[in-house]
PDB file of C-alpha atoms in Angstrom:
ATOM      1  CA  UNK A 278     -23.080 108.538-181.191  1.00 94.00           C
ATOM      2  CA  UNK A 279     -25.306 111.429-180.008  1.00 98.00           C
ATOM      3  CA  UNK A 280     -27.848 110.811-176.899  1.00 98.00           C
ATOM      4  CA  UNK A 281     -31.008 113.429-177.373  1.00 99.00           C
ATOM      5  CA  UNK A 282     -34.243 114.224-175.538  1.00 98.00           C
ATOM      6  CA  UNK A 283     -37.212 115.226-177.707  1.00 99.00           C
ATOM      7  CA  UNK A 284     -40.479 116.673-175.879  1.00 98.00           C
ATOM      8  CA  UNK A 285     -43.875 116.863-178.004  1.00 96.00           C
ATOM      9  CA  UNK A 286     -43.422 113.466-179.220  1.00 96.00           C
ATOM     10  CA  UNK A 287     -47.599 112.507-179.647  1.00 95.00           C
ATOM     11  CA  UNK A 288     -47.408 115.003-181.714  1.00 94.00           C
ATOM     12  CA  UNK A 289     -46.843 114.944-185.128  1.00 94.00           C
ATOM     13  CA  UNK A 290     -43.518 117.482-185.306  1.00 97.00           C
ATOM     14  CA  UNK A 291     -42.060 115.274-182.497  1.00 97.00           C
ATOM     15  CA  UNK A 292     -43.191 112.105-183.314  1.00 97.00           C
ATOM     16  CA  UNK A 293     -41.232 112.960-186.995  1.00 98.00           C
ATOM     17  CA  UNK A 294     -38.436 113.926-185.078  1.00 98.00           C
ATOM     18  CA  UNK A 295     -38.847 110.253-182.993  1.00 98.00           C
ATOM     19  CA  UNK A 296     -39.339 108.201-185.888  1.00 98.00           C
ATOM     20  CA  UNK A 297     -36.079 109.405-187.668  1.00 98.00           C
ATOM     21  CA  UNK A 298     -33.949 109.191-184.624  1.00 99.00           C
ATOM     22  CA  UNK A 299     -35.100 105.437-184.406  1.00 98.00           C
ATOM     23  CA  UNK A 300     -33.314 104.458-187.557  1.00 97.00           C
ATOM     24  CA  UNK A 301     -30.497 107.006-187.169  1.00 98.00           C
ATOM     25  CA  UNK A 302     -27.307 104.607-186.804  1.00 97.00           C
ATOM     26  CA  UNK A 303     -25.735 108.230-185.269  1.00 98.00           C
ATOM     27  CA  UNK A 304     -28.336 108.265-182.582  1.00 99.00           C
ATOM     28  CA  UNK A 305     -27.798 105.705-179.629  1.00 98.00           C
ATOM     29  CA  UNK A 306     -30.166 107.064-176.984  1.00 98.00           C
ATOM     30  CA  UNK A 307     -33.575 109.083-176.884  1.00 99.00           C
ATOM     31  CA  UNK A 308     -34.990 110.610-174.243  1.00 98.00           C
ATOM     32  CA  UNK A 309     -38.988 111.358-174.736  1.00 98.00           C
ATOM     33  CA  UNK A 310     -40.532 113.807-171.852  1.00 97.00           C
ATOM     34  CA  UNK A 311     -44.018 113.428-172.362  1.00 95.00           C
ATOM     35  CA  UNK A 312     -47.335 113.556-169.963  1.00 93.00           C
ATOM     36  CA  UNK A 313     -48.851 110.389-172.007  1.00 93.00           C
ATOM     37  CA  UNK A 314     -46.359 107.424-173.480  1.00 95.00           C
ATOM     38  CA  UNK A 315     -46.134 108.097-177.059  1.00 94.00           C
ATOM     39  CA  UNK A 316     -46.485 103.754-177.359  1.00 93.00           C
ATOM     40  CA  UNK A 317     -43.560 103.288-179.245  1.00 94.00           C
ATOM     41  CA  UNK A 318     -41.146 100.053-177.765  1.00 94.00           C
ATOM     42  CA  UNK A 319     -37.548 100.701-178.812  1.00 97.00           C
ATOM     43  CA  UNK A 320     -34.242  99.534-177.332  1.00 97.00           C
ATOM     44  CA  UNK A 321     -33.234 103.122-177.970  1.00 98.00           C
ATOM     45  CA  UNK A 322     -36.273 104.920-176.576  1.00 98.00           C
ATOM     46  CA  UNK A 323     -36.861 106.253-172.571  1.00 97.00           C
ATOM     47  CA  UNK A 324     -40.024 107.812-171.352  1.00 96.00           C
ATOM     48  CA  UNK A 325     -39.643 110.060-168.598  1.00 95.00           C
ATOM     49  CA  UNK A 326     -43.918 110.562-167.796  1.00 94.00           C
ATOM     50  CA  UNK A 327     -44.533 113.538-165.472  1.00 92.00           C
ATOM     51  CA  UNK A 328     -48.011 114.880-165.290  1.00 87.00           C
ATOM     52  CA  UNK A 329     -46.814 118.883-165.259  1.00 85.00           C
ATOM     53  CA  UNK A 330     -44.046 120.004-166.800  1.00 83.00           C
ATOM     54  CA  UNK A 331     -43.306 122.129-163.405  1.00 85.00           C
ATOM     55  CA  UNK A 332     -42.531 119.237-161.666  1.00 85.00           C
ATOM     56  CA  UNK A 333     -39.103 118.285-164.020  1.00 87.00           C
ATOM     57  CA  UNK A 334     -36.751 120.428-162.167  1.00 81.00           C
ATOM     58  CA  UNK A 335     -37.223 118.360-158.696  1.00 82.00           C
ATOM     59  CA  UNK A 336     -37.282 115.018-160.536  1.00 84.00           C
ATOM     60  CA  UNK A 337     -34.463 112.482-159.552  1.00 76.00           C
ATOM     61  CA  UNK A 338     -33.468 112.581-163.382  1.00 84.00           C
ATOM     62  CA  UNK A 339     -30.311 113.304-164.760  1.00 90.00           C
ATOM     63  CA  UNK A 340     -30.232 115.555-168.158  1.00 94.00           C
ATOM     64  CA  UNK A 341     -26.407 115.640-168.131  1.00 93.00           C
ATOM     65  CA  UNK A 342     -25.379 112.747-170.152  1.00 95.00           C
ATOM     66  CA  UNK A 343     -27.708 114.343-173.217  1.00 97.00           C
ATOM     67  CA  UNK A 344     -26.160 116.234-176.107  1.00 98.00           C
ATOM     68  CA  UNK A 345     -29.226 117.947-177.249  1.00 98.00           C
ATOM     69  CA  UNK A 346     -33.068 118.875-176.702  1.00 98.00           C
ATOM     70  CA  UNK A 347     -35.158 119.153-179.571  1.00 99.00           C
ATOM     71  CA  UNK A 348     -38.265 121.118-177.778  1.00 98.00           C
ATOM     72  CA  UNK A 349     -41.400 120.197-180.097  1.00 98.00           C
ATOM     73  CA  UNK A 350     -44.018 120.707-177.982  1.00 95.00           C
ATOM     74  CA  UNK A 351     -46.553 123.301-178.463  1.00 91.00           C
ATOM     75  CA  UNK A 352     -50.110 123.805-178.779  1.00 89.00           C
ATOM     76  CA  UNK A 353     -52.111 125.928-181.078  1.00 87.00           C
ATOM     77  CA  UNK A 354     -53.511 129.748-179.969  1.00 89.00           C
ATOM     78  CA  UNK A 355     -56.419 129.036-181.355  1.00 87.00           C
ATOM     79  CA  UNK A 356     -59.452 129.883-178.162  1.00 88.00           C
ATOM     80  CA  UNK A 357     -56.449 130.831-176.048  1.00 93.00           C
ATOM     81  CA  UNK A 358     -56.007 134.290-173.895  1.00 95.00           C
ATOM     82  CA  UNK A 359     -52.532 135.903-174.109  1.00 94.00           C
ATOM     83  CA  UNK A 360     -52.130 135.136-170.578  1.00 95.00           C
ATOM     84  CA  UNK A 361     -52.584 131.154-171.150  1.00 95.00           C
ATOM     85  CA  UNK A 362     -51.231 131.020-174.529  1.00 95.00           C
ATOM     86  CA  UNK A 363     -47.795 132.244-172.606  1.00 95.00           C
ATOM     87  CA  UNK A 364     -48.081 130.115-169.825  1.00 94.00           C
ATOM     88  CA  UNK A 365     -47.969 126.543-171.689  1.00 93.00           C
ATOM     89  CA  UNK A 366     -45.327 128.088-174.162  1.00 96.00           C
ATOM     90  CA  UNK A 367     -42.988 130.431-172.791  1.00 97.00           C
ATOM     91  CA  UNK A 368     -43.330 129.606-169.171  1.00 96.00           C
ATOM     92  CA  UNK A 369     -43.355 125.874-169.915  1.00 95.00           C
ATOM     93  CA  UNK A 370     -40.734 125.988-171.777  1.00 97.00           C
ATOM     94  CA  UNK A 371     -38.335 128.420-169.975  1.00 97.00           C
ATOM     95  CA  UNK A 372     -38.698 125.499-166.704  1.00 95.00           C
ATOM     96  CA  UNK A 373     -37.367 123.193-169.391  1.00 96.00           C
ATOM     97  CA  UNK A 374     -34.868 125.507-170.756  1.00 97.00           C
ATOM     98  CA  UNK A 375     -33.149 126.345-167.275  1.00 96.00           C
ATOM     99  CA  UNK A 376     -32.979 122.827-166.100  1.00 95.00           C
ATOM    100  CA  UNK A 377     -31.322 121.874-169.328  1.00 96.00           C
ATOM    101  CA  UNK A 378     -28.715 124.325-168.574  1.00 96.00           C
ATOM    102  CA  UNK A 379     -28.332 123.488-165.175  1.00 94.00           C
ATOM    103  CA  UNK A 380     -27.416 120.106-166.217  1.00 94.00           C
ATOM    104  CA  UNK A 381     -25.227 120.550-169.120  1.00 96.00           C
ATOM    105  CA  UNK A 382     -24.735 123.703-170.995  1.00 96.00           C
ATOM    106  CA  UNK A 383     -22.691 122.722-173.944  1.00 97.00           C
ATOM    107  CA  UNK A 384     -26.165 120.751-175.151  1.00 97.00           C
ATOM    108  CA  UNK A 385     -27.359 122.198-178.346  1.00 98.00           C
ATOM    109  CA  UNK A 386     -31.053 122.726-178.255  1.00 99.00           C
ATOM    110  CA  UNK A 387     -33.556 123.178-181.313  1.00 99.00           C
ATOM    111  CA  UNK A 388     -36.655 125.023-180.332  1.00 99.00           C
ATOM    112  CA  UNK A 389     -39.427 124.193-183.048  1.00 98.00           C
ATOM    113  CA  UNK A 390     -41.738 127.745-183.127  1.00 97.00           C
ATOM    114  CA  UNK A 391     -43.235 128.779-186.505  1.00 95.00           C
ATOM    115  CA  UNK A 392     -43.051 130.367-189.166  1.00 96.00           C
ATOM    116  CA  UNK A 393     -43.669 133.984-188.653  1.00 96.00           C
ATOM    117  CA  UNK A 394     -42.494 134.305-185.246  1.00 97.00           C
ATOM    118  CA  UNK A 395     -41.814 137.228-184.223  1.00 96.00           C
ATOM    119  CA  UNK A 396     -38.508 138.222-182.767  1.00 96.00           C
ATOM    120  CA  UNK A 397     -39.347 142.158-181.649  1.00 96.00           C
ATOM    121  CA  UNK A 398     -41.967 140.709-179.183  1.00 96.00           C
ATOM    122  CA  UNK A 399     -43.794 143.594-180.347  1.00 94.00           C
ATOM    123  CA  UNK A 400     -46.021 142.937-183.279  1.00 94.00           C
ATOM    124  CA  UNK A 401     -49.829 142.432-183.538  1.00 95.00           C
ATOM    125  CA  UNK A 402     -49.884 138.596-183.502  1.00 97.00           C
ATOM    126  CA  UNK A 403     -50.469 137.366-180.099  1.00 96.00           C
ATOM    127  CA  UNK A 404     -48.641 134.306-180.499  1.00 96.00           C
ATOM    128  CA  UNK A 405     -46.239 135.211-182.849  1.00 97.00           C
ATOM    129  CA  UNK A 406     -44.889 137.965-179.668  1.00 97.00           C
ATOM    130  CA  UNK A 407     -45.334 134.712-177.353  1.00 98.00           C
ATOM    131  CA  UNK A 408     -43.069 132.682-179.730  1.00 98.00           C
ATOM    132  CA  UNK A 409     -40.314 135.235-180.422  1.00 98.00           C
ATOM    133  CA  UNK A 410     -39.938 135.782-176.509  1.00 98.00           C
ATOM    134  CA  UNK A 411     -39.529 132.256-175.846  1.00 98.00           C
ATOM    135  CA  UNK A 412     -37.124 131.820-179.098  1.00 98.00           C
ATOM    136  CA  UNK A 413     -35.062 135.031-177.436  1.00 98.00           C
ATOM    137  CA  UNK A 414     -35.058 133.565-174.075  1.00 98.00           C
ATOM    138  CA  UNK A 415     -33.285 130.174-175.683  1.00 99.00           C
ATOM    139  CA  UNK A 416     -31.047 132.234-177.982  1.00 98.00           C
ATOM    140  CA  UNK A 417     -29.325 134.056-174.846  1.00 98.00           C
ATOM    141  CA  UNK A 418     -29.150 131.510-172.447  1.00 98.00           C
ATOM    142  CA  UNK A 419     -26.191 130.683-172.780  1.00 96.00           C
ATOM    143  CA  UNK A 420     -26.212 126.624-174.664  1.00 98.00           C
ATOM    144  CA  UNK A 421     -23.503 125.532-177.007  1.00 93.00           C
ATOM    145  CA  UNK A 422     -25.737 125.728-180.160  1.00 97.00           C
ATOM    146  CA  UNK A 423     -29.337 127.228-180.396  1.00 98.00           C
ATOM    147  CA  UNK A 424     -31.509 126.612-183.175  1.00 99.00           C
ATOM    148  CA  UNK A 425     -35.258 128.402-183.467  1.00 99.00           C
ATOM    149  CA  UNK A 426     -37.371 126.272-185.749  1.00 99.00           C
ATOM    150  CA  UNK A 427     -39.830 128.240-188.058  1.00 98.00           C
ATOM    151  CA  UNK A 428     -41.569 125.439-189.332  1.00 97.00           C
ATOM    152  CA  UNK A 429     -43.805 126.330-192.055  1.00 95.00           C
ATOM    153  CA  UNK A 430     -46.048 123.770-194.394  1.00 92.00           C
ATOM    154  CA  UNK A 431     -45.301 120.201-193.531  1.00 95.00           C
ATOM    155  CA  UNK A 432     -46.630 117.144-195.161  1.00 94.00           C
ATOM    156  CA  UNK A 433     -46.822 113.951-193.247  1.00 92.00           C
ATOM    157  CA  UNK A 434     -45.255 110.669-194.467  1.00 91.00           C
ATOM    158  CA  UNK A 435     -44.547 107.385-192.923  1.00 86.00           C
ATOM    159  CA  UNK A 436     -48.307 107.162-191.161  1.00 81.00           C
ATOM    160  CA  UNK A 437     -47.691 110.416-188.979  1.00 85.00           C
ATOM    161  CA  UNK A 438     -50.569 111.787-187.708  1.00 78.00           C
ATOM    162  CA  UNK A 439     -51.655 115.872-186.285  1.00 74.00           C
ATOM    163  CA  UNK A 440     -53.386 115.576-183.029  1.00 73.00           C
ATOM    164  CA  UNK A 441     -55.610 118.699-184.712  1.00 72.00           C
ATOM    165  CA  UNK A 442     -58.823 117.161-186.270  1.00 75.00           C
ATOM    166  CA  UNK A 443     -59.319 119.475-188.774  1.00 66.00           C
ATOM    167  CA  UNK A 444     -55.664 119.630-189.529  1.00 71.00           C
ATOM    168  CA  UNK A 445     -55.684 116.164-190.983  1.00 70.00           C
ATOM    169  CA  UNK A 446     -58.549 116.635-192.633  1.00 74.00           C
ATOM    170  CA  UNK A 447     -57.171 118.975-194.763  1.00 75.00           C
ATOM    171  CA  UNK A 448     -54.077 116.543-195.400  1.00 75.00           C
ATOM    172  CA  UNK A 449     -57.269 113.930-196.367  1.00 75.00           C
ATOM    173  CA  UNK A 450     -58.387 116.423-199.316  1.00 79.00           C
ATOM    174  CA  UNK A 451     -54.673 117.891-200.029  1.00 76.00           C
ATOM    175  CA  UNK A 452     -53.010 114.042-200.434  1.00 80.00           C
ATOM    176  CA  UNK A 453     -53.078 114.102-204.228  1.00 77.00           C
ATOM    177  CA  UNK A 454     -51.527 117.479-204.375  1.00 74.00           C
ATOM    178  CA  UNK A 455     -48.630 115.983-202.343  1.00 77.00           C
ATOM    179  CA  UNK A 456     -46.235 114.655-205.072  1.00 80.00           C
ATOM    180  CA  UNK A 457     -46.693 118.165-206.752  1.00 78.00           C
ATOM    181  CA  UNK A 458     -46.079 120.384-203.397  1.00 74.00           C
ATOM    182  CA  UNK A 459     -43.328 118.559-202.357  1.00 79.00           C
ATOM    183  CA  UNK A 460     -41.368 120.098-205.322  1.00 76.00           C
ATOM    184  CA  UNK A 461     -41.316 123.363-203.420  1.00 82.00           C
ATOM    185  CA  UNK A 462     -38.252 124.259-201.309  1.00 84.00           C
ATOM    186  CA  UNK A 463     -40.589 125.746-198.917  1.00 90.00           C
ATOM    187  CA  UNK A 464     -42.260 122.594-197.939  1.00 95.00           C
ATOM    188  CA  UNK A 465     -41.173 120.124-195.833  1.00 97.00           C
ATOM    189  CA  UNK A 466     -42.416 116.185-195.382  1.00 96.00           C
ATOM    190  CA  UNK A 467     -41.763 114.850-191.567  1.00 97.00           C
ATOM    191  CA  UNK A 468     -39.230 113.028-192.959  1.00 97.00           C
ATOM    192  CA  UNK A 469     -36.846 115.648-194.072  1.00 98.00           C
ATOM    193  CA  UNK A 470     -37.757 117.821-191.144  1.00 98.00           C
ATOM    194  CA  UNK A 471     -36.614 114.951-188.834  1.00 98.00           C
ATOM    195  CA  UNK A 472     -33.323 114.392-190.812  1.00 98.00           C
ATOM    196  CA  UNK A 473     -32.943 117.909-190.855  1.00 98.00           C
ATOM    197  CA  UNK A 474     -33.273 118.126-186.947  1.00 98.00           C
ATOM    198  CA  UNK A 475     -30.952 115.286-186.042  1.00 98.00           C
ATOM    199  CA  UNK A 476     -28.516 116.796-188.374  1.00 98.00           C
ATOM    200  CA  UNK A 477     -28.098 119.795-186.744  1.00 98.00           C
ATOM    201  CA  UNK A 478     -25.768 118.048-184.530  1.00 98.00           C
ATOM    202  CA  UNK A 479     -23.687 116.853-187.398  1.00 98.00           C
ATOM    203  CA  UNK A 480     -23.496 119.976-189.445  1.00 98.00           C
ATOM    204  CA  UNK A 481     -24.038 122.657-187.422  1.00 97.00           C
ATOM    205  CA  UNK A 482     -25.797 125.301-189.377  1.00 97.00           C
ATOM    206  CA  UNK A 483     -24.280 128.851-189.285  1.00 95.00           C
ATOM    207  CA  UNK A 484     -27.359 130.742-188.397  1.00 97.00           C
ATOM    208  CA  UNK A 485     -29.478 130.389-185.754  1.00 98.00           C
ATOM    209  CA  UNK A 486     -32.857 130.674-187.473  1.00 98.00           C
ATOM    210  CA  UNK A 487     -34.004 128.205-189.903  1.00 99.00           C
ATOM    211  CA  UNK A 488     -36.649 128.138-192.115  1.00 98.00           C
ATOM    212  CA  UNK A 489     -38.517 125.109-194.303  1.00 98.00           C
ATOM    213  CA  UNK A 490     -35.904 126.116-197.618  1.00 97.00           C
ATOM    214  CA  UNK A 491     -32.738 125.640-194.767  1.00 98.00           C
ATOM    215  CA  UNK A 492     -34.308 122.758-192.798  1.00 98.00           C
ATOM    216  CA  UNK A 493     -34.731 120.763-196.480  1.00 97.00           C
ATOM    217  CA  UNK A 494     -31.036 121.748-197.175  1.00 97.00           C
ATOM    218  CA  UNK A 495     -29.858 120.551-194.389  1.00 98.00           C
ATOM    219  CA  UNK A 496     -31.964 117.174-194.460  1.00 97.00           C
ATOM    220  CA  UNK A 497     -30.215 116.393-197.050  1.00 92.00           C
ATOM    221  CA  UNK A 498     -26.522 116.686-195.818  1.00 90.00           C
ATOM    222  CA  UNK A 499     -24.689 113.219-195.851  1.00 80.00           C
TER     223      UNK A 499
END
């Protein structure tokens, strides 16, 4: 029985991750870090509500008893400078990384970034140099297990919801093209991509990058 934290869970990569991890038998405790309560009333689900992410590390809280972090919160770059693009992602996230380690650094911890990250730091993309510094600064701290997510096209199921607008419209026009995409080994519903996740703590993958072809794999390891 594995106990896990998830951040991002209002959105719809974390809520995916959520709603598996509910009827997981293998999963006895969750642990959802979250400005707003996602709404969801489980005997397995926690809240821990904190209104900036800069205030976790002084929090009477105790990570220790957790045996992983999937990290799903992000925000798109869309209308975003460099400089605050960086702040909600890497900086954000590096808070959360070093108090994770501080409290237990055999926890294995799946950051979810994108596909087309880039690991150099170097390229053209603004956020794709934001993502691959944060994925770096994960992959050498130190945990047990790392995992960088590159999530690429993902189909909702199960009444999942983006909190992007325009994102779900495009699901809206795309729905009867879903039986037929879902054929591709490069797409991924919610479902398998929170199987997938969860799983990673089962059968630990033997790289440390993994793409929408290894994530539906892996999803569907028994």
């Amino acid at each position: 029985m594995k106990r896990i934290i998830i951040t991002g869970a209002t959105g719809m990569v974390g809520k995916a991750v959520l709603f598996e991890a509910i009827e997981d038998e293998r999963i006895s405790e969750i642990l959802l870090i979250t400005r707003t309560s996602v709404g969801i009333e489980h005997s397995k689900v926690k809240e821990l509500l904190i209104s900036r992410f800069e205030e976790l590390p002084n929090l009477d809280v105790s990570l220790t008893p957790y045996d992983a972090c999937f990290h799903c919160m992000g925000v798109s770059s869309v209308g975003m400078s460099e400089k605050d693009f960086n702040q909600v992602t890497f900086k954000l996230t590096k808070i959360l990384i070093d108090a994770l380690h501080q409290a237990n650094p055999a926890m294995t911890v799946s950051y979810v970034s994108g596909a087309g990250t880039d690991s150099s730091e170097k390229g053209k993309v603004m956020w794709a140099r934001v993502k691959g510094k944060t994925e770096n600064y994960i992959l050498n701290k130190g945990f047990k297990n790392t995992y960088m997510i590159r999530l690429g096209g993902l189909l909702p199921e199960k009444g999942i919801k983006s909190k992007t607008r325009w994102y779900n419209a495009i699901y809206f026009i795309t729905r009867p093209l879903f039986p037929l995409l879902k054929l591709s080994k490069n797409i991924i519903t919610t479902t398998n991509f929170g199987q997938a996740m969860i799983n990673t703590l089962f059968f630990p993958p033997e790289k440390e990058i993994l793409e929408n072809r290894d994530l539906n794999r892996l999803a569907n390891k028994t």
